[in-house]
Short mmCIF file of C-alpha atoms in Angstrom, two decimals:
data_model
loop_
_atom_site.label_atom_id
_atom_site.label_comp_id
_atom_site.label_asym_id
_atom_site.label_seq_id
_atom_site.Cartn_x
_atom_site.Cartn_y
_atom_site.Cartn_z
CA MET A 1 18.58 -3.77 -50.56
CA SER A 2 16.83 -0.44 -50.90
CA ALA A 3 13.98 -1.83 -52.97
CA LEU A 4 13.46 -4.46 -50.35
CA ALA A 5 13.68 -1.89 -47.64
CA GLN A 6 11.11 0.26 -49.37
CA ARG A 7 8.57 -2.54 -49.44
CA TYR A 8 9.19 -3.24 -45.81
CA HIS A 9 6.31 -2.16 -43.60
CA HIS A 10 4.52 -0.70 -46.55
CA PRO A 11 0.87 -0.29 -45.62
CA LEU A 12 -0.17 -2.47 -48.52
CA SER A 13 2.42 -5.10 -47.71
CA LEU A 14 -0.04 -7.69 -46.50
CA ILE A 15 -1.46 -8.26 -49.94
CA PHE A 16 1.94 -9.54 -51.02
CA ASP A 17 2.02 -12.25 -48.38
CA ALA A 18 0.43 -14.97 -50.43
CA PRO A 19 2.61 -14.86 -53.54
CA VAL A 20 5.84 -14.61 -51.56
CA ALA A 21 4.93 -17.55 -49.36
CA THR A 22 3.96 -19.67 -52.36
CA LEU A 23 7.24 -18.98 -54.08
CA ALA A 24 9.27 -20.16 -51.13
CA ALA A 25 9.94 -23.91 -51.28
CA PRO A 26 6.35 -25.11 -51.60
CA GLY A 27 7.31 -28.72 -51.01
CA ARG A 28 8.49 -27.99 -47.49
CA ALA A 29 5.25 -26.86 -45.98
CA ARG A 30 3.92 -29.65 -43.82
CA VAL A 31 0.68 -28.56 -42.32
CA PRO A 32 -0.75 -29.76 -39.05
CA GLY A 33 -4.29 -29.07 -37.97
CA PRO A 34 -7.34 -28.08 -39.97
CA GLY A 35 -7.53 -26.67 -43.47
CA SER A 36 -6.35 -28.23 -46.70
CA PRO A 37 -2.58 -27.98 -47.18
CA ASP A 38 -2.93 -25.86 -50.29
CA GLN A 39 -5.23 -23.33 -48.66
CA THR A 40 -3.07 -23.07 -45.58
CA ARG A 41 0.15 -22.73 -47.47
CA PHE A 42 -1.37 -20.02 -49.59
CA SER A 43 -1.89 -17.86 -46.55
CA MET A 44 1.43 -18.49 -44.76
CA LYS A 45 2.59 -15.33 -43.05
CA LYS A 46 5.61 -13.90 -41.32
CA TRP A 47 5.60 -12.19 -37.97
CA GLU A 48 8.23 -9.83 -36.66
CA CYS A 49 9.16 -9.22 -33.04
CA VAL A 50 8.78 -5.47 -32.55
CA VAL A 51 11.40 -5.53 -29.78
CA CYS A 52 14.34 -7.29 -31.47
CA GLY A 53 13.37 -7.87 -35.09
CA PHE A 54 13.25 -11.69 -34.93
CA ILE A 55 11.10 -13.12 -37.74
CA TYR A 56 8.74 -16.06 -37.25
CA ASP A 57 7.95 -17.61 -40.62
CA GLU A 58 4.85 -19.83 -40.47
CA GLU A 59 6.06 -21.86 -43.41
CA GLU A 60 9.37 -22.73 -41.75
CA GLY A 61 8.14 -22.98 -38.17
CA LEU A 62 10.84 -23.45 -35.54
CA PRO A 63 11.50 -27.19 -35.57
CA GLU A 64 14.32 -26.86 -33.02
CA ASP A 65 11.87 -25.16 -30.68
CA GLY A 66 9.26 -27.89 -31.18
CA ILE A 67 7.17 -25.85 -33.61
CA GLU A 68 6.55 -27.79 -36.82
CA PRO A 69 6.85 -26.13 -40.24
CA GLY A 70 3.48 -24.78 -41.30
CA THR A 71 2.36 -23.88 -37.78
CA LYS A 72 0.12 -20.83 -37.95
CA TRP A 73 0.83 -17.95 -35.61
CA ASP A 74 -2.51 -18.45 -33.87
CA ASP A 75 -1.61 -22.05 -33.09
CA ILE A 76 1.59 -21.18 -31.24
CA PRO A 77 1.09 -21.55 -27.49
CA ASP A 78 0.30 -18.31 -25.67
CA ASP A 79 3.23 -18.77 -23.30
CA TRP A 80 5.74 -19.05 -26.16
CA VAL A 81 8.39 -16.33 -26.12
CA CYS A 82 10.67 -14.85 -28.76
CA PRO A 83 13.77 -17.04 -28.95
CA ASP A 84 16.03 -14.02 -29.42
CA CYS A 85 14.76 -11.60 -26.79
CA GLY A 86 12.18 -13.34 -24.65
CA VAL A 87 9.15 -11.09 -25.21
CA GLY A 88 5.72 -12.68 -25.54
CA LYS A 89 3.45 -13.16 -28.56
CA GLU A 90 1.78 -9.78 -27.99
CA ASP A 91 4.99 -8.06 -29.10
CA PHE A 92 4.87 -9.51 -32.60
CA GLU A 93 3.38 -7.87 -35.67
CA MET A 94 2.52 -9.40 -39.01
CA VAL A 95 4.95 -8.32 -41.71
CA GLU A 96 5.93 -8.94 -45.27
CA LEU A 97 9.60 -9.10 -46.14
CA MET B 1 -0.31 3.32 0.32
CA ASN B 2 2.68 4.86 -1.42
CA PRO B 3 3.12 3.92 -5.06
CA ILE B 4 5.65 1.63 -6.62
CA VAL B 5 8.09 4.04 -8.26
CA ILE B 6 10.04 3.00 -11.33
CA ILE B 7 12.92 5.17 -12.54
CA GLY B 8 13.44 4.70 -16.26
CA SER B 9 11.15 4.30 -19.26
CA GLY B 10 13.27 2.04 -21.44
CA LEU B 11 12.58 -1.62 -22.06
CA ALA B 12 13.41 -2.49 -18.43
CA GLY B 13 11.07 0.09 -16.90
CA PHE B 14 8.11 -0.32 -19.23
CA ASN B 15 8.34 -4.11 -19.38
CA THR B 16 8.29 -4.22 -15.60
CA VAL B 17 5.11 -2.11 -15.75
CA LYS B 18 3.58 -4.39 -18.35
CA GLU B 19 4.40 -7.62 -16.51
CA PHE B 20 3.31 -6.19 -13.16
CA ARG B 21 -0.06 -5.11 -14.52
CA LYS B 22 -0.73 -8.67 -15.66
CA LEU B 23 -0.63 -9.60 -11.97
CA ASP B 24 -1.89 -6.48 -10.18
CA LYS B 25 -4.31 -4.03 -11.77
CA GLU B 26 -4.70 -1.69 -8.80
CA THR B 27 -1.51 -0.80 -6.93
CA PRO B 28 -0.47 2.72 -7.96
CA VAL B 29 2.65 2.86 -10.12
CA VAL B 30 4.61 5.99 -11.04
CA VAL B 31 7.25 5.93 -13.79
CA LEU B 32 9.83 8.73 -13.68
CA THR B 33 11.90 9.34 -16.79
CA ALA B 34 14.44 11.92 -17.85
CA ASP B 35 13.47 11.15 -21.47
CA ASP B 36 10.33 12.06 -23.38
CA GLY B 37 8.71 8.83 -22.19
CA ARG B 38 7.80 7.37 -25.55
CA ASN B 39 7.82 3.58 -25.59
CA TYR B 40 10.36 2.18 -28.03
CA SER B 41 12.69 -0.76 -28.34
CA LYS B 42 16.35 0.16 -28.10
CA PRO B 43 17.60 -2.73 -30.29
CA MET B 44 15.60 -1.25 -33.15
CA LEU B 45 17.72 1.93 -33.11
CA SER B 46 20.46 0.11 -35.02
CA THR B 47 18.21 -1.17 -37.82
CA GLY B 48 16.34 2.07 -38.50
CA PHE B 49 17.82 2.85 -41.92
CA THR B 50 17.36 -0.68 -43.23
CA LYS B 51 13.71 -0.54 -42.21
CA GLU B 52 13.40 3.13 -43.12
CA LYS B 53 12.02 4.12 -39.76
CA THR B 54 12.25 7.62 -38.35
CA ALA B 55 12.35 8.19 -34.61
CA ASP B 56 8.61 8.91 -34.64
CA GLU B 57 7.95 5.65 -36.46
CA LEU B 58 10.03 3.69 -33.95
CA ALA B 59 7.95 5.08 -31.09
CA MET B 60 5.33 2.45 -30.33
CA ALA B 61 3.37 4.59 -27.87
CA THR B 62 3.32 8.05 -26.36
CA PRO B 63 3.74 8.32 -22.57
CA GLU B 64 0.04 9.22 -22.40
CA GLN B 65 -0.86 6.00 -24.18
CA VAL B 66 1.37 3.97 -21.89
CA ALA B 67 -0.24 5.65 -18.87
CA GLU B 68 -3.72 4.86 -20.10
CA GLN B 69 -3.02 1.33 -21.28
CA PHE B 70 -1.39 0.26 -18.01
CA ASN B 71 -3.13 2.54 -15.55
CA VAL B 72 0.09 4.15 -14.37
CA THR B 73 1.45 7.69 -14.05
CA VAL B 74 4.33 8.60 -16.36
CA ARG B 75 6.27 11.76 -15.48
CA THR B 76 8.59 12.76 -18.31
CA GLY B 77 11.63 15.04 -18.36
CA VAL B 78 12.21 14.38 -14.65
CA HIS B 79 15.80 14.22 -13.45
CA VAL B 80 15.96 12.41 -10.14
CA ALA B 81 18.14 14.30 -7.68
CA GLY B 82 18.61 11.54 -5.15
CA ILE B 83 17.17 8.68 -3.16
CA ASP B 84 16.63 8.62 0.60
CA THR B 85 16.43 4.90 1.28
CA ASP B 86 15.65 5.38 5.01
CA LYS B 87 12.58 7.48 4.32
CA GLN B 88 11.81 5.46 1.15
CA ARG B 89 11.74 8.69 -0.81
CA VAL B 90 12.86 9.76 -4.27
CA LEU B 91 14.17 13.33 -4.29
CA LEU B 92 13.16 15.42 -7.28
CA PRO B 93 14.44 18.90 -8.19
CA ASP B 94 11.47 20.73 -6.57
CA ASP B 95 9.62 17.92 -4.95
CA HIS B 96 9.80 14.40 -3.59
CA LEU B 97 7.95 11.17 -4.01
CA ASP B 98 7.59 8.46 -1.35
CA TYR B 99 7.64 4.87 -2.52
CA SER B 100 6.54 1.49 -1.22
CA SER B 101 8.97 -0.17 -3.60
CA LEU B 102 11.51 1.45 -5.90
CA VAL B 103 12.69 -0.04 -9.18
CA LEU B 104 15.91 1.24 -10.74
CA ALA B 105 15.69 0.72 -14.49
CA LEU B 106 18.26 3.38 -15.28
CA GLY B 107 19.95 1.84 -18.30
CA ALA B 108 23.53 2.53 -19.31
CA ASP B 109 25.55 5.50 -20.55
CA THR B 110 27.57 5.38 -23.70
CA TRP B 111 31.23 5.70 -23.01
CA THR B 112 33.32 7.85 -25.31
CA PRO B 113 37.09 7.89 -25.07
CA PRO B 114 38.86 11.17 -24.41
CA LEU B 115 39.19 12.97 -27.75
CA GLU B 116 40.80 16.26 -28.68
CA GLY B 117 39.84 18.71 -31.37
CA ASP B 118 37.37 21.51 -31.99
CA ALA B 119 34.57 19.22 -33.16
CA VAL B 120 34.43 16.80 -30.23
CA GLY B 121 31.07 18.25 -29.26
CA GLU B 122 29.66 17.08 -32.58
CA VAL B 123 30.46 13.40 -32.06
CA PHE B 124 27.20 11.50 -31.80
CA SER B 125 26.29 8.54 -29.70
CA VAL B 126 22.90 6.87 -30.10
CA ASN B 127 21.72 5.59 -26.76
CA ASP B 128 18.00 6.36 -26.81
CA LEU B 129 15.18 7.36 -29.12
CA MET B 130 15.84 11.09 -28.73
CA ASP B 131 19.51 10.59 -29.69
CA TYR B 132 18.34 8.57 -32.66
CA GLY B 133 16.07 11.39 -33.81
CA ARG B 134 18.93 13.91 -33.66
CA PHE B 135 21.28 11.49 -35.42
CA ARG B 136 18.80 10.97 -38.27
CA GLN B 137 18.41 14.72 -38.57
CA ALA B 138 22.17 15.25 -38.75
CA LEU B 139 22.45 12.64 -41.49
CA ALA B 140 19.78 14.16 -43.71
CA GLY B 141 21.34 14.86 -47.11
CA LYS B 142 24.77 13.62 -45.96
CA ARG B 143 26.91 10.85 -47.39
CA GLU B 144 29.73 9.68 -45.19
CA VAL B 145 29.88 8.49 -41.58
CA THR B 146 32.86 7.54 -39.41
CA ILE B 147 32.05 5.03 -36.68
CA LEU B 148 34.35 4.74 -33.68
CA GLY B 149 34.21 1.18 -32.35
CA GLY B 150 33.67 -2.17 -34.07
CA GLY B 151 31.77 -3.94 -31.32
CA LEU B 152 28.14 -4.93 -31.37
CA ILE B 153 26.67 -1.45 -31.78
CA GLY B 154 29.40 -0.27 -34.16
CA CYS B 155 29.00 -3.24 -36.48
CA GLU B 156 25.20 -3.07 -36.41
CA PHE B 157 25.29 0.62 -37.29
CA ALA B 158 27.91 0.00 -40.00
CA ASN B 159 25.58 -2.51 -41.64
CA ASP B 160 22.50 -0.37 -41.18
CA LEU B 161 24.03 2.88 -42.43
CA SER B 162 25.48 1.06 -45.45
CA ASN B 163 22.01 -0.27 -46.20
CA GLY B 164 20.82 3.31 -45.93
CA GLY B 165 23.25 4.35 -48.66
CA PHE B 166 25.98 5.91 -46.52
CA GLN B 167 29.70 5.40 -46.96
CA VAL B 168 30.94 4.06 -43.63
CA ASN B 169 34.46 4.25 -42.19
CA LEU B 170 34.91 2.12 -39.09
CA VAL B 171 37.77 2.52 -36.62
CA GLU B 172 38.54 -0.39 -34.27
CA PRO B 173 41.78 -0.41 -32.32
CA LEU B 174 41.57 -4.10 -31.43
CA GLY B 175 42.07 -5.00 -35.05
CA ARG B 176 38.89 -6.84 -36.03
CA CYS B 177 35.10 -6.81 -35.82
CA LEU B 178 33.46 -7.78 -32.53
CA PRO B 179 36.84 -8.49 -30.89
CA MET B 180 35.42 -8.98 -27.40
CA LEU B 181 32.72 -11.41 -28.50
CA LEU B 182 34.07 -13.54 -31.36
CA PRO B 183 37.06 -15.75 -32.10
CA GLU B 184 39.19 -14.46 -34.96
CA PRO B 185 37.77 -16.46 -37.93
CA ALA B 186 34.21 -15.37 -37.02
CA SER B 187 35.36 -11.74 -36.77
CA ALA B 188 36.92 -12.09 -40.20
CA ALA B 189 33.66 -13.41 -41.66
CA VAL B 190 31.73 -10.41 -40.31
CA GLY B 191 34.46 -8.10 -41.63
CA ARG B 192 34.20 -9.60 -45.12
CA GLY B 193 30.40 -9.32 -45.07
CA LEU B 194 30.54 -5.65 -44.13
CA GLU B 195 33.38 -4.94 -46.56
CA GLU B 196 31.24 -6.30 -49.39
CA LEU B 197 28.66 -3.70 -48.42
CA GLY B 198 31.33 -1.03 -48.81
CA VAL B 199 32.42 -0.48 -45.21
CA ARG B 200 36.04 0.76 -45.02
CA PHE B 201 37.84 -0.57 -41.96
CA HIS B 202 40.66 1.11 -40.08
CA PHE B 203 41.86 -1.66 -37.81
CA GLY B 204 44.56 -0.98 -35.26
CA PRO B 205 44.69 2.76 -34.59
CA LEU B 206 42.75 4.71 -31.99
CA ALA B 207 40.80 7.86 -32.72
CA LYS B 208 42.71 10.76 -31.20
CA ALA B 209 40.86 13.88 -32.25
CA VAL B 210 37.91 15.19 -34.23
CA HIS B 211 38.32 18.53 -35.98
CA HIS B 212 36.26 20.67 -38.31
CA GLY B 213 37.54 20.48 -41.88
CA LYS B 214 40.03 23.22 -42.73
CA ASP B 215 38.62 23.91 -46.17
CA ASN B 216 35.05 22.90 -45.47
CA PRO B 217 34.03 23.44 -41.84
CA ASP B 218 30.88 21.36 -42.42
CA LYS B 219 33.08 18.29 -42.75
CA LEU B 220 34.56 16.51 -39.74
CA VAL B 221 38.06 15.13 -39.77
CA THR B 222 38.83 12.23 -37.46
CA GLU B 223 42.52 11.96 -36.66
CA LEU B 224 43.78 8.46 -35.88
CA SER B 225 46.83 7.48 -33.83
CA ASP B 226 48.59 6.18 -36.97
CA GLY B 227 48.33 9.62 -38.57
CA THR B 228 45.37 8.82 -40.84
CA HIS B 229 42.84 11.61 -41.32
CA LEU B 230 39.31 10.41 -42.10
CA GLU B 231 36.96 12.99 -43.52
CA SER B 232 33.23 12.44 -43.07
CA ASP B 233 29.99 14.33 -42.54
CA VAL B 234 29.11 12.72 -39.23
CA VAL B 235 31.06 10.87 -36.52
CA LEU B 236 29.34 8.24 -34.40
CA SER B 237 30.91 6.90 -31.23
CA ALA B 238 29.95 3.30 -30.49
CA ILE B 239 32.70 2.28 -28.10
CA GLY B 240 30.82 0.82 -25.23
CA LEU B 241 28.23 1.07 -22.48
CA ARG B 242 28.63 1.71 -18.77
CA PRO B 243 25.80 0.85 -16.36
CA ARG B 244 24.30 3.96 -14.75
CA ILE B 245 25.17 3.58 -11.11
CA GLY B 246 25.58 7.24 -10.05
CA ILE B 247 22.38 7.92 -8.11
CA ALA B 248 22.47 4.42 -6.61
CA GLY B 249 26.02 4.91 -5.37
CA ASP B 250 25.18 8.37 -4.00
CA ALA B 251 22.28 6.85 -2.08
CA GLY B 252 24.63 4.35 -0.44
CA LEU B 253 23.56 1.32 -2.44
CA ARG B 254 26.26 -1.23 -3.12
CA THR B 255 27.64 -1.00 -6.63
CA ASN B 256 30.43 -2.55 -8.60
CA ARG B 257 30.32 -2.50 -12.42
CA GLY B 258 26.54 -2.21 -12.03
CA ILE B 259 24.10 -1.81 -9.17
CA LEU B 260 24.57 -4.98 -7.15
CA THR B 261 21.54 -7.20 -6.69
CA ASP B 262 20.83 -10.67 -5.47
CA GLN B 263 19.06 -13.19 -7.67
CA SER B 264 15.70 -11.64 -6.70
CA LEU B 265 16.96 -8.30 -8.06
CA ARG B 266 17.06 -6.79 -4.56
CA THR B 267 19.71 -4.14 -4.05
CA SER B 268 21.44 -3.57 -0.73
CA ALA B 269 18.62 -1.22 0.36
CA ASP B 270 15.22 -2.43 1.57
CA ASN B 271 12.49 -2.39 -1.07
CA VAL B 272 14.82 -1.12 -3.77
CA TYR B 273 15.30 -3.29 -6.86
CA ALA B 274 17.35 -2.95 -10.05
CA LEU B 275 17.18 -4.62 -13.45
CA GLY B 276 18.33 -4.23 -17.02
CA ASP B 277 21.49 -2.51 -18.23
CA CYS B 278 22.16 -0.78 -14.87
CA ALA B 279 22.09 -3.96 -12.79
CA GLU B 280 24.75 -6.45 -11.81
CA VAL B 281 22.77 -9.53 -10.89
CA GLN B 282 24.88 -12.00 -8.91
CA GLY B 283 27.90 -10.77 -10.84
CA HIS B 284 26.22 -10.76 -14.27
CA VAL B 285 26.10 -7.49 -16.22
CA LEU B 286 24.13 -8.38 -19.34
CA PRO B 287 22.96 -5.39 -21.40
CA TYR B 288 20.68 -7.49 -23.61
CA VAL B 289 16.93 -7.90 -23.95
CA LEU B 290 16.67 -11.60 -23.13
CA PRO B 291 17.95 -11.32 -19.54
CA LEU B 292 16.06 -8.05 -19.14
CA MET B 293 12.73 -9.71 -20.01
CA ALA B 294 13.39 -12.63 -17.66
CA SER B 295 14.17 -10.07 -14.95
CA ALA B 296 11.03 -8.02 -15.62
CA ARG B 297 8.83 -11.12 -15.27
CA ALA B 298 10.45 -12.21 -12.02
CA LEU B 299 10.44 -8.72 -10.55
CA ALA B 300 6.77 -8.25 -11.43
CA LYS B 301 5.94 -11.31 -9.33
CA THR B 302 8.09 -10.07 -6.47
CA LEU B 303 6.40 -6.65 -6.58
CA ALA B 304 3.01 -8.37 -6.63
CA GLY B 305 3.84 -10.11 -3.36
CA GLU B 306 5.39 -13.38 -4.48
CA PRO B 307 9.19 -13.10 -4.02
CA THR B 308 10.69 -14.65 -7.15
CA PRO B 309 14.33 -15.08 -8.11
CA VAL B 310 15.19 -14.61 -11.76
CA SER B 311 16.70 -17.50 -13.69
CA TYR B 312 19.01 -16.90 -16.59
CA GLY B 313 19.04 -19.82 -18.98
CA VAL B 314 21.34 -19.88 -21.97
CA MET B 315 21.73 -16.26 -23.06
CA PRO B 316 22.71 -16.09 -26.75
CA VAL B 317 23.18 -12.67 -28.32
CA THR B 318 22.00 -12.07 -31.88
CA ILE B 319 23.94 -9.37 -33.70
CA LYS B 320 21.96 -7.61 -36.38
CA THR B 321 24.49 -7.62 -39.22
CA PRO B 322 22.49 -9.14 -42.08
CA ALA B 323 25.57 -8.85 -44.32
CA CYS B 324 26.89 -11.70 -42.20
CA PRO B 325 24.45 -12.77 -39.46
CA VAL B 326 25.97 -13.55 -36.07
CA VAL B 327 24.79 -15.36 -32.98
CA VAL B 328 27.13 -15.68 -30.07
CA CYS B 329 26.88 -17.24 -26.66
CA PRO B 330 29.80 -15.61 -24.90
CA VAL B 331 32.31 -17.79 -23.10
CA PRO B 332 32.36 -17.14 -19.33
CA GLU B 333 35.23 -14.85 -18.39
CA GLU B 334 38.54 -16.50 -17.54
CA LEU B 335 37.27 -19.98 -18.38
CA GLU B 336 40.02 -22.17 -19.79
CA GLY B 337 39.37 -24.24 -22.85
CA ASP B 338 39.66 -24.34 -26.60
CA TRP B 339 37.77 -23.23 -29.66
CA ASP B 340 36.81 -25.84 -32.22
CA ILE B 341 36.26 -23.92 -35.43
CA GLU B 342 34.72 -25.04 -38.72
CA GLU B 343 34.83 -22.52 -41.52
CA GLU B 344 33.48 -22.29 -45.04
CA GLY B 345 33.36 -18.86 -46.65
CA ASN B 346 31.45 -16.54 -44.32
CA THR B 347 29.87 -19.46 -42.51
CA VAL B 348 31.76 -20.11 -39.30
CA LYS B 349 30.79 -22.54 -36.58
CA ALA B 350 32.96 -22.03 -33.53
CA ARG B 351 32.36 -24.03 -30.37
CA PHE B 352 34.19 -23.44 -27.13
CA ARG B 353 34.78 -26.43 -24.89
CA ASP B 354 36.20 -26.34 -21.37
CA ARG B 355 38.96 -28.66 -20.17
CA ASP B 356 36.38 -31.37 -19.43
CA GLY B 357 35.08 -31.22 -22.99
CA ASN B 358 31.78 -29.50 -22.12
CA LEU B 359 30.37 -26.93 -24.52
CA ARG B 360 30.54 -23.54 -22.76
CA GLY B 361 30.02 -21.03 -25.54
CA TYR B 362 29.75 -20.63 -29.27
CA ALA B 363 29.96 -18.16 -32.12
CA LEU B 364 28.02 -18.78 -35.32
CA THR B 365 28.09 -16.70 -38.48
CA GLY B 366 26.41 -16.90 -41.87
CA ASP B 367 24.33 -20.06 -42.41
CA ALA B 368 25.66 -21.57 -39.17
CA VAL B 369 23.32 -19.30 -37.13
CA LYS B 370 20.64 -21.93 -37.78
CA GLU B 371 22.42 -24.21 -35.32
CA LYS B 372 21.76 -21.87 -32.42
CA MET B 373 18.92 -23.76 -30.80
CA LYS B 374 20.64 -27.13 -31.16
CA LEU B 375 23.75 -25.80 -29.39
CA ASN B 376 21.68 -24.01 -26.74
CA LYS B 377 20.39 -27.39 -25.60
CA GLU B 378 23.96 -28.51 -24.93
CA LEU B 379 24.87 -25.46 -22.85
CA PRO B 380 24.45 -25.05 -19.09
CA ALA B 381 22.15 -22.31 -17.81
CA LEU B 382 23.99 -19.12 -16.92
CA MET B 383 22.22 -18.64 -13.59
CA PRO B 384 19.77 -21.49 -12.85
#
């Protein structure tokens, strides 16, 4: 846990996004919208709610909330709110876990 | 025109500011806070060790930055002395401030049971960012923590402090984790998850006293009602929260468990509103972020001239115990019905149905937390 915790919020963390996302179940990423699937999957990111810690993973989406797997953060509607605490998109930050 | 005055700079106060400024850029707003006025998120106080965040790192903005970003005045370290609802005036120690509308975003106090012993004054509670900073400081270089209370905050801190490398002792008189929120098998799953992290439970007894160690006065000894003596470096009380209703009650506002409001968050006094942990909205006291955010949005509209009642949909509570994740949608008090519980290892899916067979609450642990949204769709709104 502590190694993981140390990486968390590391200033260089963003450069690790691509490899981590590629490792995670590559077959599951279905990608709507523009961009070739491979390119899009390669840049899948995670976003954390700064208020409650909820994680939005672009690769997994939120199918139960009507957001397909592979939906990029930018493509989530502006009026979407955090399912755990109800804050808006502006209260999320990109993270690497 | 007199300003809108908001008392409190926690999530309720600052989110009201933020939502209001989306609708009204001009009306003067003054935020009064007894704290240092830094903007932070209280739920993050119980994941600080896991994420290795100091108090300074959890602060998202200084009061000056909040003031500039939202074009408001933030007065820090101000202890409100009273409210004169007839004159629409907030009384300050050496001053007063007249309001057009007043928002009470006072939060809640931690409640600590009566304890004896010569080290009672050293028992911590972590209720705001300043507390958190002192708590982190006290833990520097230390090893062992005793937590009083195995509810939401107690369990979250037990997980977080274990992640941070501390040995945790947890005392819970009701005999299991999260006793007020979960049915027994789900409590057991959380208990096993935390035990695997190394948490040592003391289920059943109450804490009676906290003393300085006889041989080593730097150590604290927590004495339990069953005679057990727990030695640790730090003691954290996480028993419960009580809505702050004092100044509201003194000002003649109607209070019960919280400051009473209608569905538009109006208190019993004209132009005085309440939201967040201090409020009792149509009988609901919900010290969680989801209802708070819904309230801040509705209140912002009301303050901007469009009276708007708040709606509470389904209000699930996520408990940040990654050793065994938990989501619970509490069963309404005194509702009759039965739990239907499926269990496999630390994955528990518990659904509560009323006498008519309708789903009215649930508790999910482990992998079952993924079913949250599916179950939410089956549940009635808490306050439509």
